[in-house]
C-alpha positions as a Markdown table, in Angstrom:
| # | Residue | x | y | z |
|---|---|---|---|---|
| 1 | Gln | 104.9 | 132.8 | 91.8 |
| 2 | Val | 103.8 | 129.3 | 91.3 |
| 3 | Gln | 99.3 | 128.6 | 92.3 |
| 4 | Leu | 97.7 | 125.6 | 91.8 |
| 5 | Val | 94.0 | 124.6 | 92.4 |
| 6 | Glu | 92.4 | 121.8 | 92.5 |
| 7 | Ser | 89.3 | 120.8 | 92.2 |
| 8 | Gly | 86.5 | 117.6 | 91.3 |
| 9 | Gly | 87.0 | 116.5 | 94.7 |
| 10 | Gly | 83.3 | 115.4 | 96.6 |
| 11 | Leu | 80.7 | 112.1 | 97.6 |
| 12 | Val | 81.0 | 109.2 | 95.9 |
| 13 | Gln | 80.3 | 105.4 | 96.2 |
| 14 | Ala | 83.0 | 102.2 | 97.0 |
| 15 | Gly | 83.0 | 101.2 | 93.2 |
| 16 | Gly | 82.6 | 104.7 | 91.4 |
| 17 | Ser | 84.5 | 107.5 | 90.0 |
| 18 | Leu | 85.9 | 110.9 | 90.3 |
| 19 | Arg | 88.0 | 113.1 | 88.3 |
| 20 | Leu | 90.6 | 115.3 | 90.3 |
| 21 | Ser | 91.7 | 118.4 | 88.1 |
| 22 | Cys | 93.9 | 120.9 | 89.1 |
| 23 | Ala | 95.1 | 124.5 | 87.4 |
| 24 | Ala | 98.6 | 125.8 | 87.6 |
| 25 | Ser | 99.0 | 129.6 | 87.4 |
| 26 | Ile | 103.2 | 128.5 | 86.3 |
| 27 | Arg | 104.6 | 130.6 | 83.0 |
| 28 | Thr | 106.5 | 127.2 | 81.6 |
| 29 | Phe | 104.0 | 124.9 | 83.1 |
| 30 | Ser | 105.7 | 121.9 | 80.3 |
| 31 | Arg | 108.6 | 122.0 | 82.2 |
| 32 | Tyr | 107.7 | 120.6 | 85.9 |
| 33 | Thr | 106.6 | 117.8 | 87.0 |
| 34 | Met | 103.3 | 117.4 | 88.0 |
| 35 | Gly | 102.1 | 115.6 | 90.9 |
| 36 | Trp | 99.4 | 114.4 | 93.5 |
| 37 | Phe | 99.5 | 113.3 | 96.6 |
| 38 | Arg | 96.9 | 112.5 | 99.7 |
| 39 | Gln | 96.8 | 112.8 | 103.4 |
| 40 | Ala | 93.8 | 110.4 | 105.5 |
| 41 | Pro | 92.9 | 112.3 | 108.8 |
| 42 | Gly | 95.3 | 111.1 | 111.3 |
| 43 | Lys | 97.8 | 110.0 | 108.7 |
| 44 | Glu | 100.9 | 111.0 | 106.8 |
| 45 | Arg | 100.7 | 113.2 | 103.4 |
| 46 | Asp | 101.3 | 109.9 | 101.1 |
| 47 | Phe | 102.0 | 109.4 | 97.5 |
| 48 | Val | 99.5 | 108.7 | 94.8 |
| 49 | Ala | 101.0 | 109.6 | 91.3 |
| 50 | Ala | 103.4 | 111.7 | 89.0 |
| 51 | Ile | 103.5 | 113.3 | 85.5 |
| 52 | Gly | 106.6 | 114.2 | 83.7 |
| 53 | Trp | 106.9 | 116.7 | 81.6 |
| 54 | Ser | 105.2 | 115.7 | 78.6 |
| 55 | Gly | 103.1 | 112.9 | 79.9 |
| 56 | Gly | 104.8 | 109.9 | 78.3 |
| 57 | Ser | 106.4 | 109.2 | 81.8 |
| 58 | Thr | 104.1 | 108.4 | 84.8 |
| 59 | Ser | 104.6 | 106.6 | 88.0 |
| 60 | Tyr | 101.4 | 105.2 | 90.8 |
| 61 | Ala | 101.7 | 103.7 | 93.8 |
| 62 | Asp | 101.0 | 100.5 | 94.5 |
| 63 | Ser | 97.3 | 101.4 | 96.3 |
| 64 | Val | 96.1 | 102.8 | 93.4 |
| 65 | Lys | 97.9 | 101.0 | 90.3 |
| 66 | Gly | 94.9 | 100.0 | 88.2 |
| 67 | Arg | 92.3 | 102.2 | 89.3 |
| 68 | Phe | 94.1 | 105.8 | 88.8 |
| 69 | Thr | 94.8 | 108.0 | 86.1 |
| 70 | Ile | 97.3 | 110.8 | 86.3 |
| 71 | Ser | 97.8 | 112.7 | 82.7 |
| 72 | Arg | 98.4 | 116.8 | 82.0 |
| 73 | Asp | 97.6 | 119.4 | 79.1 |
| 74 | Asn | 100.1 | 120.9 | 78.8 |
| 75 | Ala | 97.8 | 123.5 | 76.2 |
| 76 | Lys | 95.8 | 124.3 | 79.2 |
| 77 | Asn | 97.9 | 124.6 | 82.1 |
| 78 | Thr | 96.1 | 121.4 | 84.3 |
| 79 | Val | 96.9 | 118.0 | 85.9 |
| 80 | Asn | 94.3 | 115.1 | 86.0 |
| 81 | Leu | 93.7 | 112.6 | 87.7 |
| 82 | Gln | 91.0 | 109.9 | 87.1 |
| 83 | Met | 90.4 | 108.1 | 90.2 |
| 84 | Asn | 88.1 | 104.4 | 89.7 |
| 85 | Ser | 86.8 | 101.7 | 91.7 |
| 86 | Leu | 87.4 | 104.5 | 94.3 |
| 87 | Lys | 87.5 | 102.1 | 97.8 |
| 88 | Pro | 87.1 | 103.6 | 100.9 |
| 89 | Glu | 90.6 | 104.4 | 101.8 |
| 90 | Asp | 91.1 | 105.9 | 99.1 |
| 91 | Thr | 89.0 | 108.8 | 101.6 |
| 92 | Ala | 91.4 | 111.6 | 102.0 |
| 93 | Val | 92.5 | 115.5 | 101.3 |
| 94 | Tyr | 93.9 | 115.3 | 97.6 |
| 95 | Tyr | 97.0 | 117.9 | 96.5 |
| 96 | Cys | 98.3 | 118.9 | 93.6 |
| 97 | Ala | 102.5 | 119.9 | 93.9 |
| 98 | Ala | 104.5 | 121.1 | 91.2 |
| 99 | Arg | 108.7 | 120.6 | 90.9 |
| 100 | Pro | 110.8 | 122.1 | 88.2 |
| 101 | Gly | 112.3 | 119.1 | 87.4 |
| 102 | Tyr | 112.5 | 116.2 | 85.0 |
| 103 | Ser | 111.8 | 112.7 | 87.2 |
| 104 | Thr | 108.8 | 111.6 | 88.4 |
| 105 | Thr | 109.3 | 111.5 | 91.8 |
| 106 | Arg | 107.5 | 110.2 | 95.1 |
| 107 | Thr | 109.3 | 111.8 | 97.3 |
| 108 | Gln | 107.3 | 115.0 | 99.2 |
| 109 | Gly | 110.0 | 117.0 | 99.9 |
| 110 | Ala | 111.2 | 117.4 | 96.2 |
| 111 | Tyr | 107.9 | 119.4 | 95.4 |
| 112 | Asp | 108.3 | 123.0 | 95.6 |
| 113 | Tyr | 104.3 | 124.1 | 95.3 |
| 114 | Trp | 101.6 | 122.5 | 96.8 |
| 115 | Gly | 97.7 | 123.3 | 96.3 |
| 116 | Gln | 95.1 | 123.8 | 98.6 |
| 117 | Gly | 93.6 | 119.9 | 99.0 |
| 118 | Thr | 89.9 | 118.3 | 97.3 |
| 119 | Gln | 88.3 | 116.2 | 100.0 |
| 120 | Val | 87.8 | 113.1 | 97.8 |
| 121 | Thr | 85.3 | 111.0 | 100.3 |
| 122 | Val | 84.2 | 107.2 | 99.2 |
| 123 | Ser | 81.6 | 105.6 | 101.2 |
| 124 | Ser | 80.7 | 101.7 | 101.4 |
């Protein structure tokens, strides 16, 4: 069974940085597309970023382009999200997701497995 565990969330001032990490218990991790989604209080869960099997293909939501960077280490079964220039509107619970497919889709329904989430709070 696939399990995903996020870490690295916390409280940061606007303009600061955080690095999220997701540890995946997936036997064939390198054959899973990995994604990050986020959900603010009272809001729907939205796509943030996705990364393909080898890390060469990435996709970002317009709201985070140029500020966030997704990466993966297939030797360690981890996917990371480096978040720079954080804004208060980035405040949300961030979720790691996985799908046993190739494309870096933005569709939540395409991801089969989800972590429990990690809280990111950005103060003004």
